[in-house]
Amino acid sequence: VQLQASGGGLVQAGGSLRLSCVASGRTFSTYAMGWFRQAPGKEREFVATITWSGGSTNYQDSVKGRFTISRDNAKNTVYLQMNSLKPEDTAVYYCAAGDYSDYLTYEYDYWGQGTLVTVSS
């Protein structure tokens, strides 16, 4: 599976962005998907995850109520809708695919290249 993330950019605090991650291959619908982020000088951290069916999601506490993960298996795409963005959300955002919907990076086998989100104050 190859993953291509897009949708990052520069936005003011309080604004919104929607990230997309398109997967190649016919097995996308069998994978759990996750979004992670890495700010400069910090470790990569979990943001959100969704099961293969889309029936269950989970979020990092700091983004609950602001971010929404969703997927369209017909389009091999997972999304991250980010609202009420804060400067502390600034990071490179990565999508990932794995067998389990989890918050641990090592549970994911495939990673996209990342897309930069910058939130100005």
Coordinates of C-alpha atoms in Angstrom, one line a residue:
V1 CA 0.0 0.0 0.0
Q2 CA 1.3 3.4 -0.9
L3 CA -0.1 6.5 0.8
Q4 CA -0.2 10.1 -0.5
A5 CA -1.2 12.8 2.0
S6 CA -2.2 16.3 0.9
G7 CA -4.2 19.3 2.1
G8 CA -1.8 20.9 4.4
G9 CA -1.0 24.6 4.4
L10 CA -0.9 27.9 6.3
V11 CA -4.0 28.9 8.2
Q12 CA -4.8 31.4 11.0
A13 CA -5.8 30.2 14.4
G14 CA -9.4 29.3 14.5
G15 CA -9.4 28.3 10.9
S16 CA -10.0 24.9 9.3
L17 CA -8.2 22.5 7.0
R18 CA -9.1 19.1 5.6
L19 CA -6.3 16.6 5.0
S20 CA -6.7 13.8 2.5
C21 CA -4.7 10.6 2.2
V22 CA -5.2 8.5 -0.9
A23 CA -4.1 4.9 -0.9
S24 CA -3.0 2.8 -3.9
G25 CA -4.0 -0.8 -4.1
R26 CA -7.2 -2.7 -3.8
T27 CA -6.8 -3.6 -0.2
F28 CA -7.4 -0.2 1.3
S29 CA -10.8 -1.2 2.8
T30 CA -9.2 -3.9 4.9
Y31 CA -6.8 -1.6 6.7
A32 CA -7.3 0.5 9.8
M33 CA -6.1 4.1 9.2
G34 CA -4.5 6.6 11.4
W35 CA -3.3 10.2 11.4
F36 CA -0.2 11.1 13.3
R37 CA 1.8 14.4 13.6
Q38 CA 5.3 15.5 14.4
A39 CA 6.1 19.0 15.5
P40 CA 9.7 20.3 15.2
G41 CA 11.9 18.8 17.8
K42 CA 9.2 16.5 19.1
E43 CA 8.3 12.9 18.7
R44 CA 5.6 11.7 16.3
E45 CA 2.3 11.5 18.1
F46 CA -1.1 10.0 17.6
V47 CA -3.9 12.2 16.4
A48 CA -6.8 10.0 15.3
T49 CA -7.6 6.5 14.0
I50 CA -10.5 4.8 12.2
T51 CA -11.3 1.1 11.8
W52 CA -11.5 -0.5 8.3
S53 CA -15.2 -0.1 8.2
G54 CA -15.3 3.4 9.5
G55 CA -17.5 2.2 12.3
S56 CA -15.2 3.3 15.1
T57 CA -12.9 6.2 15.7
N58 CA -10.6 7.4 18.4
Y59 CA -8.8 10.7 19.0
Q60 CA -6.0 12.2 21.0
D61 CA -7.6 14.2 23.9
S62 CA -6.3 17.5 22.6
V63 CA -8.1 17.3 19.3
K64 CA -11.4 15.7 20.5
G65 CA -14.3 17.9 19.4
R66 CA -12.2 19.8 16.9
F67 CA -10.9 17.1 14.5
T68 CA -12.9 14.4 12.6
I69 CA -11.4 11.4 10.9
S70 CA -13.5 9.7 8.2
R71 CA -12.9 7.4 5.2
D72 CA -14.4 6.6 1.8
N73 CA -13.4 3.1 0.9
A74 CA -14.8 3.5 -2.6
K75 CA -12.3 6.3 -3.2
N76 CA -9.4 4.7 -1.2
T77 CA -9.2 7.9 0.8
V78 CA -9.1 8.8 4.5
Y79 CA -9.7 12.4 5.6
L80 CA -8.9 14.5 8.6
Q81 CA -11.2 17.5 9.0
M82 CA -9.5 20.0 11.4
N83 CA -11.5 22.8 12.8
S84 CA -10.7 25.5 15.4
L85 CA -7.1 25.1 14.7
K86 CA -4.5 26.3 17.3
P87 CA -0.9 27.2 16.9
E88 CA 0.0 24.1 18.8
D89 CA -1.5 22.0 16.0
T90 CA 1.4 23.1 13.8
A91 CA 3.2 19.9 12.6
V92 CA 3.8 17.6 9.7
Y93 CA 0.8 15.3 9.5
Y94 CA 1.2 11.7 8.4
C95 CA -1.4 9.1 7.4
A96 CA -0.7 5.5 8.1
A97 CA -2.3 2.1 7.4
G98 CA -2.2 -1.0 9.6
D99 CA -4.1 -4.1 10.7
Y100 CA -5.3 -2.5 14.0
S101 CA -6.9 0.8 14.8
D102 CA -4.5 1.9 17.5
Y103 CA -2.6 4.9 18.9
L104 CA 0.8 3.3 18.7
T105 CA 3.0 4.1 15.7
Y106 CA 4.4 0.6 15.5
E107 CA 1.0 -0.9 14.9
Y108 CA 1.0 0.7 11.4
D109 CA 2.9 -0.8 8.5
Y110 CA 2.5 1.8 5.8
W111 CA 3.1 5.5 6.0
G112 CA 2.5 8.5 3.8
Q113 CA 5.1 11.2 3.2
G114 CA 3.5 13.8 5.4
T115 CA 1.9 17.2 4.8
L116 CA 2.8 20.3 6.7
V117 CA 0.2 22.2 8.6
T118 CA 1.1 25.6 10.0
V119 CA -1.3 27.5 12.2
S120 CA -0.4 31.2 12.8
S121 CA -1.5 33.1 15.9

